[in-house]
């Protein structure tokens, strides 16, 4: 029975770790909607984003705003981005982008790059002429940031 309890405890521990990793992958960067900044012609949304990972992430675009009721501006879903933050590991930053004037709930999406340790190592190695080929084999991980629906 002692062996059985040990096995059950080990399986329970492993399943907790797996569920925690899945939760972090599902929402790798928590954010908070801070509100709007208004200019003469448009409104800008401000999101405060926290990078829980250990490596920096860079918002590379394009950014798009989608409305819950399916409405699209005549120029499309892509929006003007006023800041393209690079947020270091375990740090926070602000992302500011245009939200077209429309009364429905909206969500924002943007491509981002997660910079890896191997990318940092390769950038140092490629400074040496004999090792310049290392850069070709390292690429940052690209993923998509998506907010939840934001109400007016």
PDB file of C-alpha atoms in Angstrom:
ATOM      1  CA  UNK A   1       0.000   0.000   0.000  1.00  0.00           C
ATOM      2  CA  UNK A   2       2.924   2.353   0.572  1.00  0.00           C
ATOM      3  CA  UNK A   3       4.077   1.839  -3.020  1.00  0.00           C
ATOM      4  CA  UNK A   4       0.556   2.437  -4.283  1.00  0.00           C
ATOM      5  CA  UNK A   5       0.301   5.717  -2.302  1.00  0.00           C
ATOM      6  CA  UNK A   6       3.670   6.845  -3.649  1.00  0.00           C
ATOM      7  CA  UNK A   7       2.615   6.141  -7.231  1.00  0.00           C
ATOM      8  CA  UNK A   8      -0.712   7.962  -6.743  1.00  0.00           C
ATOM      9  CA  UNK A   9       1.096  10.953  -5.204  1.00  0.00           C
ATOM     10  CA  UNK A  10       3.607  11.041  -8.083  1.00  0.00           C
ATOM     11  CA  UNK A  11       0.840  10.872 -10.710  1.00  0.00           C
ATOM     12  CA  UNK A  12      -1.098  13.619  -8.924  1.00  0.00           C
ATOM     13  CA  UNK A  13       2.032  15.811  -8.791  1.00  0.00           C
ATOM     14  CA  UNK A  14       2.788  15.313 -12.464  1.00  0.00           C
ATOM     15  CA  UNK A  15      -0.809  16.103 -13.452  1.00  0.00           C
ATOM     16  CA  UNK A  16      -0.709  19.325 -11.410  1.00  0.00           C
ATOM     17  CA  UNK A  17       2.493  20.405 -13.157  1.00  0.00           C
ATOM     18  CA  UNK A  18       1.025  19.587 -16.580  1.00  0.00           C
ATOM     19  CA  UNK A  19      -2.164  21.552 -15.865  1.00  0.00           C
ATOM     20  CA  UNK A  20      -0.118  24.538 -14.646  1.00  0.00           C
ATOM     21  CA  UNK A  21       1.994  24.504 -17.827  1.00  0.00           C
ATOM     22  CA  UNK A  22      -1.131  24.285 -19.988  1.00  0.00           C
ATOM     23  CA  UNK A  23      -2.676  27.211 -18.136  1.00  0.00           C
ATOM     24  CA  UNK A  24       0.429  29.328 -18.743  1.00  0.00           C
ATOM     25  CA  UNK A  25       0.457  28.418 -22.433  1.00  0.00           C
ATOM     26  CA  UNK A  26      -3.246  29.209 -22.790  1.00  0.00           C
ATOM     27  CA  UNK A  27      -2.761  32.687 -21.299  1.00  0.00           C
ATOM     28  CA  UNK A  28       0.971  33.373 -21.451  1.00  0.00           C
ATOM     29  CA  UNK A  29       0.625  37.110 -21.030  1.00  0.00           C
ATOM     30  CA  UNK A  30      -2.062  38.445 -18.712  1.00  0.00           C
ATOM     31  CA  UNK A  31      -3.221  41.955 -19.506  1.00  0.00           C
ATOM     32  CA  UNK A  32      -5.476  44.658 -18.145  1.00  0.00           C
ATOM     33  CA  UNK A  33      -7.499  47.137 -20.195  1.00  0.00           C
ATOM     34  CA  UNK A  34      -6.505  50.556 -18.826  1.00  0.00           C
ATOM     35  CA  UNK A  35      -8.961  52.605 -20.887  1.00  0.00           C
ATOM     36  CA  UNK A  36      -8.874  54.962 -23.823  1.00  0.00           C
ATOM     37  CA  UNK A  37      -6.763  57.942 -24.765  1.00  0.00           C
ATOM     38  CA  UNK A  38      -8.548  60.309 -27.117  1.00  0.00           C
ATOM     39  CA  UNK A  39      -7.001  62.330 -29.922  1.00  0.00           C
ATOM     40  CA  UNK A  40      -8.732  64.766 -32.247  1.00  0.00           C
ATOM     41  CA  UNK A  41      -9.602  62.097 -34.809  1.00  0.00           C
ATOM     42  CA  UNK A  42      -9.693  58.744 -33.015  1.00  0.00           C
ATOM     43  CA  UNK A  43      -9.516  56.834 -29.762  1.00  0.00           C
ATOM     44  CA  UNK A  44      -6.554  54.780 -28.662  1.00  0.00           C
ATOM     45  CA  UNK A  45      -6.913  51.718 -26.442  1.00  0.00           C
ATOM     46  CA  UNK A  46      -4.289  51.103 -23.785  1.00  0.00           C
ATOM     47  CA  UNK A  47      -3.527  47.582 -22.556  1.00  0.00           C
ATOM     48  CA  UNK A  48      -1.101  46.899 -19.735  1.00  0.00           C
ATOM     49  CA  UNK A  49       0.532  43.536 -20.527  1.00  0.00           C
ATOM     50  CA  UNK A  50       2.664  41.355 -18.255  1.00  0.00           C
ATOM     51  CA  UNK A  51       5.171  38.896 -19.661  1.00  0.00           C
ATOM     52  CA  UNK A  52       5.346  35.947 -17.253  1.00  0.00           C
ATOM     53  CA  UNK A  53       8.067  34.209 -19.265  1.00  0.00           C
ATOM     54  CA  UNK A  54      11.786  34.548 -18.758  1.00  0.00           C
ATOM     55  CA  UNK A  55      12.616  35.819 -22.281  1.00  0.00           C
ATOM     56  CA  UNK A  56      11.489  39.019 -23.982  1.00  0.00           C
ATOM     57  CA  UNK A  57       8.553  39.224 -26.370  1.00  0.00           C
ATOM     58  CA  UNK A  58       8.197  41.727 -29.177  1.00  0.00           C
ATOM     59  CA  UNK A  59       4.899  42.861 -30.717  1.00  0.00           C
ATOM     60  CA  UNK A  60       5.650  42.748 -34.447  1.00  0.00           C
ATOM     61  CA  UNK A  61       2.197  43.218 -35.954  1.00  0.00           C
ATOM     62  CA  UNK A  62       0.060  43.508 -37.820  1.00  0.00           C
ATOM     63  CA  UNK A  63      -2.495  44.414 -35.174  1.00  0.00           C
ATOM     64  CA  UNK A  64      -6.176  43.817 -35.838  1.00  0.00           C
ATOM     65  CA  UNK A  65      -9.350  44.756 -33.985  1.00  0.00           C
ATOM     66  CA  UNK A  66     -12.409  42.523 -34.383  1.00  0.00           C
ATOM     67  CA  UNK A  67     -15.904  43.497 -33.274  1.00  0.00           C
ATOM     68  CA  UNK A  68     -18.324  41.034 -31.645  1.00  0.00           C
ATOM     69  CA  UNK A  69     -21.178  41.953 -33.981  1.00  0.00           C
ATOM     70  CA  UNK A  70     -19.061  41.308 -37.103  1.00  0.00           C
ATOM     71  CA  UNK A  71     -18.821  44.973 -38.125  1.00  0.00           C
ATOM     72  CA  UNK A  72     -15.704  45.928 -40.089  1.00  0.00           C
ATOM     73  CA  UNK A  73     -14.442  49.418 -40.906  1.00  0.00           C
ATOM     74  CA  UNK A  74     -14.344  50.036 -44.643  1.00  0.00           C
ATOM     75  CA  UNK A  75     -10.526  49.933 -44.565  1.00  0.00           C
ATOM     76  CA  UNK A  76     -10.476  46.499 -42.867  1.00  0.00           C
ATOM     77  CA  UNK A  77      -9.562  45.111 -39.462  1.00  0.00           C
ATOM     78  CA  UNK A  78      -5.939  46.269 -39.343  1.00  0.00           C
ATOM     79  CA  UNK A  79      -5.372  49.230 -37.087  1.00  0.00           C
ATOM     80  CA  UNK A  80      -2.734  51.862 -36.422  1.00  0.00           C
ATOM     81  CA  UNK A  81      -0.397  50.880 -33.610  1.00  0.00           C
ATOM     82  CA  UNK A  82       1.110  53.712 -31.597  1.00  0.00           C
ATOM     83  CA  UNK A  83       3.517  51.544 -29.650  1.00  0.00           C
ATOM     84  CA  UNK A  84       5.216  48.273 -30.525  1.00  0.00           C
ATOM     85  CA  UNK A  85       6.536  47.235 -27.157  1.00  0.00           C
ATOM     86  CA  UNK A  86       9.268  44.766 -26.460  1.00  0.00           C
ATOM     87  CA  UNK A  87       8.541  43.427 -22.990  1.00  0.00           C
ATOM     88  CA  UNK A  88      11.362  41.787 -21.097  1.00  0.00           C
ATOM     89  CA  UNK A  89      11.025  38.609 -19.103  1.00  0.00           C
ATOM     90  CA  UNK A  90       8.886  38.993 -15.969  1.00  0.00           C
ATOM     91  CA  UNK A  91       8.172  42.641 -16.797  1.00  0.00           C
ATOM     92  CA  UNK A  92       5.150  44.693 -17.876  1.00  0.00           C
ATOM     93  CA  UNK A  93       4.599  47.148 -20.697  1.00  0.00           C
ATOM     94  CA  UNK A  94       1.884  49.209 -22.355  1.00  0.00           C
ATOM     95  CA  UNK A  95       0.474  48.546 -25.813  1.00  0.00           C
ATOM     96  CA  UNK A  96      -1.378  51.448 -27.439  1.00  0.00           C
ATOM     97  CA  UNK A  97      -3.405  51.004 -30.631  1.00  0.00           C
ATOM     98  CA  UNK A  98      -6.341  52.537 -32.478  1.00  0.00           C
ATOM     99  CA  UNK A  99      -9.885  51.251 -31.971  1.00  0.00           C
ATOM    100  CA  UNK A 100     -12.315  52.431 -34.678  1.00  0.00           C
ATOM    101  CA  UNK A 101     -15.427  54.206 -33.353  1.00  0.00           C
ATOM    102  CA  UNK A 102     -18.108  51.519 -33.006  1.00  0.00           C
ATOM    103  CA  UNK A 103     -20.292  50.628 -30.023  1.00  0.00           C
ATOM    104  CA  UNK A 104     -19.832  46.838 -29.962  1.00  0.00           C
ATOM    105  CA  UNK A 105     -17.412  44.787 -27.854  1.00  0.00           C
ATOM    106  CA  UNK A 106     -14.008  44.334 -29.485  1.00  0.00           C
ATOM    107  CA  UNK A 107     -10.877  42.237 -29.139  1.00  0.00           C
ATOM    108  CA  UNK A 108      -7.357  42.863 -30.369  1.00  0.00           C
ATOM    109  CA  UNK A 109      -4.888  40.418 -31.902  1.00  0.00           C
ATOM    110  CA  UNK A 110      -1.248  40.880 -32.854  1.00  0.00           C
ATOM    111  CA  UNK A 111       1.659  38.696 -33.939  1.00  0.00           C
ATOM    112  CA  UNK A 112       4.525  38.591 -31.497  1.00  0.00           C
ATOM    113  CA  UNK A 113       7.936  36.998 -31.307  1.00  0.00           C
ATOM    114  CA  UNK A 114       9.200  35.204 -28.228  1.00  0.00           C
ATOM    115  CA  UNK A 115      12.958  35.537 -28.094  1.00  0.00           C
ATOM    116  CA  UNK A 116      14.716  32.373 -26.934  1.00  0.00           C
ATOM    117  CA  UNK A 117      17.980  31.625 -25.166  1.00  0.00           C
ATOM    118  CA  UNK A 118      19.285  29.898 -28.314  1.00  0.00           C
ATOM    119  CA  UNK A 119      18.628  33.071 -30.313  1.00  0.00           C
ATOM    120  CA  UNK A 120      20.732  35.042 -27.837  1.00  0.00           C
ATOM    121  CA  UNK A 121      23.551  32.474 -27.960  1.00  0.00           C
ATOM    122  CA  UNK A 122      23.497  32.366 -31.774  1.00  0.00           C
ATOM    123  CA  UNK A 123      23.626  36.164 -32.023  1.00  0.00           C
ATOM    124  CA  UNK A 124      26.820  36.102 -29.953  1.00  0.00           C
ATOM    125  CA  UNK A 125      28.351  33.171 -31.882  1.00  0.00           C
ATOM    126  CA  UNK A 126      27.675  34.685 -35.302  1.00  0.00           C
ATOM    127  CA  UNK A 127      29.921  37.610 -34.429  1.00  0.00           C
ATOM    128  CA  UNK A 128      32.828  35.245 -35.043  1.00  0.00           C
ATOM    129  CA  UNK A 129      33.493  34.684 -38.725  1.00  0.00           C
ATOM    130  CA  UNK A 130      33.912  30.899 -38.396  1.00  0.00           C
ATOM    131  CA  UNK A 131      30.562  30.611 -36.609  1.00  0.00           C
ATOM    132  CA  UNK A 132      28.487  33.077 -38.638  1.00  0.00           C
ATOM    133  CA  UNK A 133      26.426  30.192 -40.058  1.00  0.00           C
ATOM    134  CA  UNK A 134      24.823  29.524 -36.642  1.00  0.00           C
ATOM    135  CA  UNK A 135      22.313  32.340 -37.085  1.00  0.00           C
ATOM    136  CA  UNK A 136      20.578  30.546 -39.994  1.00  0.00           C
ATOM    137  CA  UNK A 137      19.407  27.760 -37.694  1.00  0.00           C
ATOM    138  CA  UNK A 138      17.850  29.855 -34.946  1.00  0.00           C
ATOM    139  CA  UNK A 139      14.516  31.594 -35.306  1.00  0.00           C
ATOM    140  CA  UNK A 140      12.396  33.355 -32.691  1.00  0.00           C
ATOM    141  CA  UNK A 141       9.116  31.663 -31.849  1.00  0.00           C
ATOM    142  CA  UNK A 142       6.172  33.444 -33.439  1.00  0.00           C
ATOM    143  CA  UNK A 143       2.754  33.329 -31.823  1.00  0.00           C
ATOM    144  CA  UNK A 144      -0.391  35.460 -31.563  1.00  0.00           C
ATOM    145  CA  UNK A 145      -1.500  37.622 -28.664  1.00  0.00           C
ATOM    146  CA  UNK A 146      -5.280  37.915 -28.384  1.00  0.00           C
ATOM    147  CA  UNK A 147      -7.247  39.860 -25.818  1.00  0.00           C
ATOM    148  CA  UNK A 148     -10.670  38.863 -24.569  1.00  0.00           C
ATOM    149  CA  UNK A 149     -13.744  40.858 -25.612  1.00  0.00           C
ATOM    150  CA  UNK A 150     -13.607  44.402 -24.219  1.00  0.00           C
ATOM    151  CA  UNK A 151     -16.864  46.268 -23.571  1.00  0.00           C
ATOM    152  CA  UNK A 152     -17.261  49.974 -24.182  1.00  0.00           C
TER     153      UNK A 152
END
